Tab-separated table of C-alpha atoms and ligand atoms in Angstrom:
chain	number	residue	atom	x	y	z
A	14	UNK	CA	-15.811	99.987	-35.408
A	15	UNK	CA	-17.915	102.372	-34.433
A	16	UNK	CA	-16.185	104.843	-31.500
A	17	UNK	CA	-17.892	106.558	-29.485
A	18	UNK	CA	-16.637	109.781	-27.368
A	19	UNK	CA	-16.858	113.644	-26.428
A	20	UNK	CA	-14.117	116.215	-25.352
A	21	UNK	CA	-16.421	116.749	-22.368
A	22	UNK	CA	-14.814	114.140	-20.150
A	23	UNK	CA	-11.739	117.106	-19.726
A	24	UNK	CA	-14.178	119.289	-17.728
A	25	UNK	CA	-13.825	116.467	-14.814
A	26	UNK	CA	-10.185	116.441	-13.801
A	27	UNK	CA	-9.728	116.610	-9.733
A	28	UNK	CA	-6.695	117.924	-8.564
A	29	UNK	CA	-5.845	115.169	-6.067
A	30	UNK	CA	-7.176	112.303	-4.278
A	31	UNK	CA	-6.782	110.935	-0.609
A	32	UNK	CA	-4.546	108.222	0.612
A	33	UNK	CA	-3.607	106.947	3.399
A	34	UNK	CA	-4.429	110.977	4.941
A	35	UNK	CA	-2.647	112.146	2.073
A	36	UNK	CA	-3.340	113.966	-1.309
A	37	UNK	CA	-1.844	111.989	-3.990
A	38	UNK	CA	-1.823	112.804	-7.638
A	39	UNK	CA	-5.406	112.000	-9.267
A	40	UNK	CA	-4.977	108.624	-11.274
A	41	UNK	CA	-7.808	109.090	-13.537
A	42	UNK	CA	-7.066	111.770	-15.403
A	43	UNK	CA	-8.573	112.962	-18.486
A	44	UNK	CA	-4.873	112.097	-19.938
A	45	UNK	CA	-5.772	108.679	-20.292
A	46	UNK	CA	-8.525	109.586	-22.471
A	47	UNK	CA	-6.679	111.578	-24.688
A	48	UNK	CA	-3.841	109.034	-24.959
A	49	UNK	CA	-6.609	106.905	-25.850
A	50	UNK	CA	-7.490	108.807	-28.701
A	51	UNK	CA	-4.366	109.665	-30.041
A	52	UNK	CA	-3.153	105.485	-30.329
A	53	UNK	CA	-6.581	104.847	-32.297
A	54	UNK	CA	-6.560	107.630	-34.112
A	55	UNK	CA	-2.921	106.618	-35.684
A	56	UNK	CA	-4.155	103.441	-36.216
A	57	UNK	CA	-7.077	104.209	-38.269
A	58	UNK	CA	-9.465	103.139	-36.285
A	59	UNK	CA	-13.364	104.461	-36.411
A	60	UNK	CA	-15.155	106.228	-36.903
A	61	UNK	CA	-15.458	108.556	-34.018
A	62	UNK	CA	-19.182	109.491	-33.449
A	63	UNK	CA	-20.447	112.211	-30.906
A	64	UNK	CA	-22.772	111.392	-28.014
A	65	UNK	CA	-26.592	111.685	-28.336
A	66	UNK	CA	-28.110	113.186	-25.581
A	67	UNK	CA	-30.869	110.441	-23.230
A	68	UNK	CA	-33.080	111.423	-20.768
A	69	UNK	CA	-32.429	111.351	-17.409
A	70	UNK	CA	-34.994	108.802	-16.538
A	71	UNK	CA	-32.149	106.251	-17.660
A	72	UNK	CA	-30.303	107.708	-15.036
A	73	UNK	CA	-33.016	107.029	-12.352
A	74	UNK	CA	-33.594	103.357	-12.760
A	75	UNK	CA	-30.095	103.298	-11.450
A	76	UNK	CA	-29.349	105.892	-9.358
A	77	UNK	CA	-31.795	107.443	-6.448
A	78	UNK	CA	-32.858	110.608	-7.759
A	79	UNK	CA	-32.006	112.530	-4.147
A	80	UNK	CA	-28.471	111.056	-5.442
A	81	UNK	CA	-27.972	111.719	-8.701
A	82	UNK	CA	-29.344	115.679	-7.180
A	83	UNK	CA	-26.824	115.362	-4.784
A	84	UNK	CA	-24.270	115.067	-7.785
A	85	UNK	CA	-25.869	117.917	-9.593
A	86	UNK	CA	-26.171	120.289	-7.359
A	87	UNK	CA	-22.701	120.080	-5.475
A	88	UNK	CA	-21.040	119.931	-8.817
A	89	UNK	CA	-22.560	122.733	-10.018
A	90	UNK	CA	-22.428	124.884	-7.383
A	91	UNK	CA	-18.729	124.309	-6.413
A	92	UNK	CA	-15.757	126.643	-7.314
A	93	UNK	CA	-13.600	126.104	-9.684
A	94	UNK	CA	-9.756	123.407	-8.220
A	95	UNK	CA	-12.275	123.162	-5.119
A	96	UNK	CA	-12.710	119.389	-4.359
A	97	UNK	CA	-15.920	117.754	-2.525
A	98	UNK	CA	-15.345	114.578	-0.641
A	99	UNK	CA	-18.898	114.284	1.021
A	100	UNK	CA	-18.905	112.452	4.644
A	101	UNK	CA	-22.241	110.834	2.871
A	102	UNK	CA	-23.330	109.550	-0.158
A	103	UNK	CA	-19.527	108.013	-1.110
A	104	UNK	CA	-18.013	105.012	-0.433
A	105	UNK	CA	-14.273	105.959	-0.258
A	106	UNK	CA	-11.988	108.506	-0.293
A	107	UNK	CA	-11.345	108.353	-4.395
A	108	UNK	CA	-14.597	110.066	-6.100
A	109	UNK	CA	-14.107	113.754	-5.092
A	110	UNK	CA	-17.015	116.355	-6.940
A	111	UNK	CA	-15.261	118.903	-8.983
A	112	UNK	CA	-16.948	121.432	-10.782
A	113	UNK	CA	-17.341	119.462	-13.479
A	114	UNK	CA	-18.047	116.554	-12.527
A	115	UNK	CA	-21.918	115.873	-13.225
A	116	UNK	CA	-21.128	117.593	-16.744
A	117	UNK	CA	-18.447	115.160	-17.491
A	118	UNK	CA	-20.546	112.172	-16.133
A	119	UNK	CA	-23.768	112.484	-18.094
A	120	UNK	CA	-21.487	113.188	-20.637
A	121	UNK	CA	-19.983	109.234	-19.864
A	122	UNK	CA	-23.565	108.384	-19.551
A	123	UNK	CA	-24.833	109.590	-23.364
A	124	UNK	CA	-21.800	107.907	-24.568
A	125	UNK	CA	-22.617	104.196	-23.101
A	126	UNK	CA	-26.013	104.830	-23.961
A	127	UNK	CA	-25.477	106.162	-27.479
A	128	UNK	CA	-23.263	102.573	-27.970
A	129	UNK	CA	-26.066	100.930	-26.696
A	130	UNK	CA	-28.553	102.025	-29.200
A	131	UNK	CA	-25.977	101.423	-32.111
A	132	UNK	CA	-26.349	97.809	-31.178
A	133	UNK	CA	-29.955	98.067	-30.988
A	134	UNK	CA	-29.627	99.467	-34.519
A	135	UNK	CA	-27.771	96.442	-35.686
A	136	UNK	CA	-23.934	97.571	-35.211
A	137	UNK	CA	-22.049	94.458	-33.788
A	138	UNK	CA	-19.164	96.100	-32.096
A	139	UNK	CA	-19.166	100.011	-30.464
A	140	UNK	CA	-16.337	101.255	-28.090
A	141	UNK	CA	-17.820	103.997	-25.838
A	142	UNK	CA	-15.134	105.675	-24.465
A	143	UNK	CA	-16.300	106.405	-21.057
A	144	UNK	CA	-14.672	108.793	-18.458
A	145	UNK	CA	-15.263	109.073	-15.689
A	146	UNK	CA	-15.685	105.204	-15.315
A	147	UNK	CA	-19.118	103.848	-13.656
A	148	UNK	CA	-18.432	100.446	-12.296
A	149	UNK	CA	-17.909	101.311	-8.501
A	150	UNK	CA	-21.046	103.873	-8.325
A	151	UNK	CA	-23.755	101.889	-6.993
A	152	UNK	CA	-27.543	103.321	-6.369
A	153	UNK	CA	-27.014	106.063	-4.412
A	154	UNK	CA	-23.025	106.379	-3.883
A	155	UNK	CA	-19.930	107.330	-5.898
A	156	UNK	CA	-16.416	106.171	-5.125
A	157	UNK	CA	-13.507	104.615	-6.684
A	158	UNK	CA	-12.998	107.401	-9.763
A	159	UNK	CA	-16.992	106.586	-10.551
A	160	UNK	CA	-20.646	109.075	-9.970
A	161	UNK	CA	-22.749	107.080	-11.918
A	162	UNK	CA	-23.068	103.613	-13.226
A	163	UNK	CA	-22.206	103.810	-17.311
A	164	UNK	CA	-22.218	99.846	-17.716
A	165	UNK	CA	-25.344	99.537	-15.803
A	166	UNK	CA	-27.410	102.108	-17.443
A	167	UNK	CA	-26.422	101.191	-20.719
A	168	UNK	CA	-27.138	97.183	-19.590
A	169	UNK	CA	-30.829	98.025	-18.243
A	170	UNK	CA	-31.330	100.109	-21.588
A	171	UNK	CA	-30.338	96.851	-23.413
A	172	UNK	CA	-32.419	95.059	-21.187
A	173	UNK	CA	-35.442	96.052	-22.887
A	174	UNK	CA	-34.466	94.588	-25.501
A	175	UNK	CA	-33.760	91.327	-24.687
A	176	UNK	CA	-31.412	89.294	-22.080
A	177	UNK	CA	-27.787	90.913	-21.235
A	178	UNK	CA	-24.501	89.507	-20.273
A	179	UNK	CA	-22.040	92.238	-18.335
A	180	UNK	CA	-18.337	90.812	-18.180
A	181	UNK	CA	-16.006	92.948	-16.202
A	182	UNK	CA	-12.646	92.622	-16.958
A	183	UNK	CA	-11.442	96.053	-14.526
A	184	UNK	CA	-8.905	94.638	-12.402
A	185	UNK	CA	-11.190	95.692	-9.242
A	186	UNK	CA	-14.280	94.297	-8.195
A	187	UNK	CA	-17.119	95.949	-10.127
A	188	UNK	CA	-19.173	96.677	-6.834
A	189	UNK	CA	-21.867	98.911	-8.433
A	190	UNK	CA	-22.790	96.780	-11.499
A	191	UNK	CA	-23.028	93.896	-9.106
A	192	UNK	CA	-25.187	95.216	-6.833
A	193	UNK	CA	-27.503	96.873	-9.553
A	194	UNK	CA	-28.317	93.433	-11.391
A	195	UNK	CA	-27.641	91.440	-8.017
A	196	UNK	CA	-31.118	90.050	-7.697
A	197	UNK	CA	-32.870	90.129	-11.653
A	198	UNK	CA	-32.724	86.862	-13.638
A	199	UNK	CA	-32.247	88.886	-17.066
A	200	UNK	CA	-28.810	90.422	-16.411
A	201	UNK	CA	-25.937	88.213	-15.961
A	202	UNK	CA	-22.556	89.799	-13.976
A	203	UNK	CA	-19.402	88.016	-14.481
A	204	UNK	CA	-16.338	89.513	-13.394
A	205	UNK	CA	-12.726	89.087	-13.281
A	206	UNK	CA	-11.012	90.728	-10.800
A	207	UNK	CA	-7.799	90.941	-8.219
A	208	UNK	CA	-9.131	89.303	-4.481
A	209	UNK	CA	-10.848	91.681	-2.528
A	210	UNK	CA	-9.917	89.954	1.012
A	211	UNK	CA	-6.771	92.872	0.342
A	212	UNK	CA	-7.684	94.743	-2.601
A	213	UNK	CA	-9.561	97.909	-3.253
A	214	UNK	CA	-13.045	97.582	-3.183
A	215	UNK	CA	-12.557	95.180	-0.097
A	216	UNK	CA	-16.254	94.438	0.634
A	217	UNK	CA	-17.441	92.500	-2.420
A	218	UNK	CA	-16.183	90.431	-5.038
A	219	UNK	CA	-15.882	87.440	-3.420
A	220	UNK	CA	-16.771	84.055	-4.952
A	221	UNK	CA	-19.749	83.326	-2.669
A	222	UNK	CA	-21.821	86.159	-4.071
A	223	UNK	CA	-23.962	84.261	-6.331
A	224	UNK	CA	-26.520	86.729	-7.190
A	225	UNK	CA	-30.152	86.723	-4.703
A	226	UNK	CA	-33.905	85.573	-5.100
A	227	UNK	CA	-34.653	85.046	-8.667
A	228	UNK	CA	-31.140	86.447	-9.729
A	229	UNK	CA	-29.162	83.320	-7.869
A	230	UNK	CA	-26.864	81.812	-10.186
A	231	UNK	CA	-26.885	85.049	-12.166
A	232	UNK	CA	-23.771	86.639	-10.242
A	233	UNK	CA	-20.570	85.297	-10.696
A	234	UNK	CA	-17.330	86.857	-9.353
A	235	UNK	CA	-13.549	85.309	-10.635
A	236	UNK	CA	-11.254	86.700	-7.565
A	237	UNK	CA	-7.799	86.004	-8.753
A	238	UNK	CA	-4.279	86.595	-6.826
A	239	UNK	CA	-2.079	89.511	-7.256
A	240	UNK	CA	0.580	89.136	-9.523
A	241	UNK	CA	-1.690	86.893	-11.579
A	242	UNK	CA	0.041	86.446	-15.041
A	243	UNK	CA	-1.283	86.077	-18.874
A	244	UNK	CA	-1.890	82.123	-18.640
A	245	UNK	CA	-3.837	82.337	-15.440
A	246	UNK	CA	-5.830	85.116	-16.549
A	247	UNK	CA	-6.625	83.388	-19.865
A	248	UNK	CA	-7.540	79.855	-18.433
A	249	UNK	CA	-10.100	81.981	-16.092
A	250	UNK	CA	-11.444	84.326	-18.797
A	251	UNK	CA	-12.344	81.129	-20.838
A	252	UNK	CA	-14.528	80.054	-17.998
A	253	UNK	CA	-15.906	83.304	-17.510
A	254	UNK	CA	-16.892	83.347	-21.539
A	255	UNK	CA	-18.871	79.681	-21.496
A	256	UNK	CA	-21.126	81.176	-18.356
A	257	UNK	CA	-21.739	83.853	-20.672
A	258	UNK	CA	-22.634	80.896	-23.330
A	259	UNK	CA	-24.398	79.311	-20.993
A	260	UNK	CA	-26.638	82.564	-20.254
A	261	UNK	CA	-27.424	82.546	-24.151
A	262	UNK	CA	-27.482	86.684	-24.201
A	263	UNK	CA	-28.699	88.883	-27.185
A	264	UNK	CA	-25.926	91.408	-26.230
A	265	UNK	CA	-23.108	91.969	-24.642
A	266	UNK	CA	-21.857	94.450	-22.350
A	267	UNK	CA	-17.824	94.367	-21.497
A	268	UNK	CA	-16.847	96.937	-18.696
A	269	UNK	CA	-13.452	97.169	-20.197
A	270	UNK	CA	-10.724	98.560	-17.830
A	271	UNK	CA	-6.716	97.930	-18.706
A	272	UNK	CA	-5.468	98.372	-14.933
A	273	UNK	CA	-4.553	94.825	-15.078
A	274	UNK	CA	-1.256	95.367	-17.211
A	275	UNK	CA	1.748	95.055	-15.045
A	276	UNK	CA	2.858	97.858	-15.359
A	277	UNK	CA	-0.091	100.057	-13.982
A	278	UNK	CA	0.939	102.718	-11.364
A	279	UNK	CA	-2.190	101.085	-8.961
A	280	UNK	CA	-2.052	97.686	-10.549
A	281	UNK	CA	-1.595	94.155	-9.261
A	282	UNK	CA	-1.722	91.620	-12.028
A	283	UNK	CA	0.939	91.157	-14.222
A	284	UNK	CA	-0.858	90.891	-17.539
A	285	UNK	CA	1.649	92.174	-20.617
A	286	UNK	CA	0.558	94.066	-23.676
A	287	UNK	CA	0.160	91.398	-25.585
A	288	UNK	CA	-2.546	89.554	-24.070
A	289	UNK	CA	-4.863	92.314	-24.415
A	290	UNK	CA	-4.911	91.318	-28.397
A	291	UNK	CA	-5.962	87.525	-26.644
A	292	UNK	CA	-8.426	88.570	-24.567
A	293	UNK	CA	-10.004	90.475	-26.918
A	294	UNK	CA	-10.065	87.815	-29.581
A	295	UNK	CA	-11.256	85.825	-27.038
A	296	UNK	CA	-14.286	87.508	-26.565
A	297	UNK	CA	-14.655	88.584	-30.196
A	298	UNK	CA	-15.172	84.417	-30.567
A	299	UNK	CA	-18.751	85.226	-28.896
A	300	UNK	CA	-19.987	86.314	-31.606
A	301	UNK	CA	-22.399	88.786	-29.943
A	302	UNK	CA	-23.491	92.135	-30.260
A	303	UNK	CA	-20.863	93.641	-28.124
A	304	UNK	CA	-20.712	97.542	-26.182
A	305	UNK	CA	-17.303	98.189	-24.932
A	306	UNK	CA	-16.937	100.659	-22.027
A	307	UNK	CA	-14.049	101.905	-20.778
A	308	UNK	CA	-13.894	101.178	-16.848
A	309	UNK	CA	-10.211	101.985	-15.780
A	310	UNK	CA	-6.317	101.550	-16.316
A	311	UNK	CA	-3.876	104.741	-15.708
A	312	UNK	CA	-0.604	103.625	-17.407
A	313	UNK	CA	-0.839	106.492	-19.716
A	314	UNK	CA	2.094	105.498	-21.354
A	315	UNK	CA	0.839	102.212	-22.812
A	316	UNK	CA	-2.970	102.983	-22.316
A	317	UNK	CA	-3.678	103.874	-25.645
A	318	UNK	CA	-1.517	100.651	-26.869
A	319	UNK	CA	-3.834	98.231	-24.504
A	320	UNK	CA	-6.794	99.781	-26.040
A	321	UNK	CA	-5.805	99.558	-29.591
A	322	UNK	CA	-4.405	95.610	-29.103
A	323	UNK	CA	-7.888	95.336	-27.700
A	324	UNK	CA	-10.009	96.764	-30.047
A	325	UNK	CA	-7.963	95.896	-32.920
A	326	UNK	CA	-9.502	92.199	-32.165
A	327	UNK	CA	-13.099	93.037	-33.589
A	328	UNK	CA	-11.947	94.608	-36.462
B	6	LIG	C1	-12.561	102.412	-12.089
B	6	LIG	C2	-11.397	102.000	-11.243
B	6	LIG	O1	-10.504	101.321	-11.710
B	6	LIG	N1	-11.359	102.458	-9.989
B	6	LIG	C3	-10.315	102.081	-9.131
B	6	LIG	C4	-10.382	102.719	-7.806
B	6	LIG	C5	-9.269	102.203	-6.960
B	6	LIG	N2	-8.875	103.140	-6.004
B	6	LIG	C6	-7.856	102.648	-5.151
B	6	LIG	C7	-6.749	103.648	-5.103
B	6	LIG	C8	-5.619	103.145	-4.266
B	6	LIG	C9	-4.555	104.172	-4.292
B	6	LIG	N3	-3.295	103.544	-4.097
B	6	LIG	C10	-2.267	104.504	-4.011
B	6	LIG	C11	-0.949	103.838	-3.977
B	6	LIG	C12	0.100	104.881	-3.772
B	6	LIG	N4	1.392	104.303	-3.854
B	7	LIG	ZN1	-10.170	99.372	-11.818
């Protein structure tokens, strides 16, 4: 399987983030990226393949371009260990601008969009290994670890070539994605996803939100107790995979995050390392053309174990 993935995401790594009116340590780091790397890497998988670089205009049929300028500029204007948390365009207190930041993101965004044109070119499987993550940046705001919108770029590029499914499997809410595809007919959203009425991102996720205009129907959101366990999960993911069958996609999008596992430091669920072998077979039994971008999880100890059990499933 084709792997996709640049050393660039290490030039994004904020010292801190803000809780509760305190700093706490940063939970996406760029160690979960390398841990990442090291688990496939000793199990063979690959090859690893470098980012092409896209045009921008991808960018812009997400993001507002005053945004993604906003992004640009502050990041690359910024000192070096000095952190931005803007008082506008974010949505929360968890997507500071470091000086390399917008590097490190259009970085994410080459890498989602090179996988996408792999599958365009006939590859059934690519893992783009994404960092920063995308799935809580929404047109024109970052927050929750995410600047700009990796699944949704790469899901509009795909777009052009025919009808999209985007299955989110983070355990939050993906907010951004959502919101992106909430009202088109040609991009289904399912998602999977720890109840917002007390879980970060709070405001959406809920199982009313059925998508809007010509998009109703095409929006549909799985909010699932804490502590939710491997049989739960499973019994829900199955229902999430024959609304994808029932969509009758030409690809596949999964914004993969792994901060469902039980034992994630900002976790909820109690999924075990095993059933990320299941729910990756799972969706394997699709069939489809399939990008795989990494959303979050920040168990660095077993992150690169979760990914492998995961992957390992379309090999
Ligand atoms: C991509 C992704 O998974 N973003 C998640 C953003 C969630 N941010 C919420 C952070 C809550 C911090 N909780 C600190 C608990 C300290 N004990
Ligand atoms: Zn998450």
């Amino acid at each position: 399987m084709k792997i996709v993935y640049s050393i660039t995401h290490r030039m994004h790594n904020p010292l801190y983030e803000l809780y509760d009116g305190a700093k706490i340590e940063y939970a996406e780091s760029s160690a979960r990226a390398d841990s990442i790397i090291e688990t496939l890497n000793s199990n063979n998988l690959g090859p690893f393949i470098e980012p092409e670089s896209f045009d921008l205009s991808h960018v812009l049929k997400i993001h507002q371009a005053q945004y993604v300028d906003f992004v640009r500029t502050s990041s690359n204007t910024i000192s070096q260990n000095e952190l931005l948390f803007p008082s506008y365009y974010i949505s929360d207190t968890y997507a500071p601008i470091t000086a390399g930041t917008y590097v490190a993101s259009i970085a994410a965004i080459d890498i989602a969009l090179t996988g996408a044109q792999e599958l365009v070119n006939g590859e059934r499987v690519v893992y783009s290994l994404c960092r920063p993550p995308g799935h809580h940046a929404e047109h024109s705001s970052m927050g929750g670890y995410c600047y700009f919108n990796n699944a949704a770029i790469s899901a509009e590029y795909l777009a052009q070539h025919g009808r999209v499914a985007i299955l989110d499997i983070d355990l939050h809410h993906g907010n951004g994605t959502q919101s992106a595809f909430y009202g088109r007919p040609d991009v289904l959203y399912v998602s999977i996803h720890a109840d917002p009425t007390s879980f970060y991102p709070y405001r959406s996720g809920f199982n009313n939100e059925e998508g809007a205009g010509l998009g109703v129907g095409k929006n549909i959101n799985y909010p699932m107790p804490l502590r939710t366990t491997n049989n739960q999960y499973f019994k829900i993911l199955r229902k999430a995979i024959t609304d994808i069958q029932n969509f009758n996609p030409d690809y596949l999008i999964v914004s993969a995050g792994f901060d469902t596992f039980m034992y994630d430091p900002i976790g909820g669920f109690n999924l075990t390392l095993s059933a990320y072998t299941k729910i990756g077979a799972l969706i394997n039994d699709l069939g489809l053309p399939t990008l795989i971008i990494q959303e979050g999880g920040y168990n660095i100890e077993h992150l690169g174990e979760i990914t492998n059990n995961f992957l390992t499933s379309f090999t």
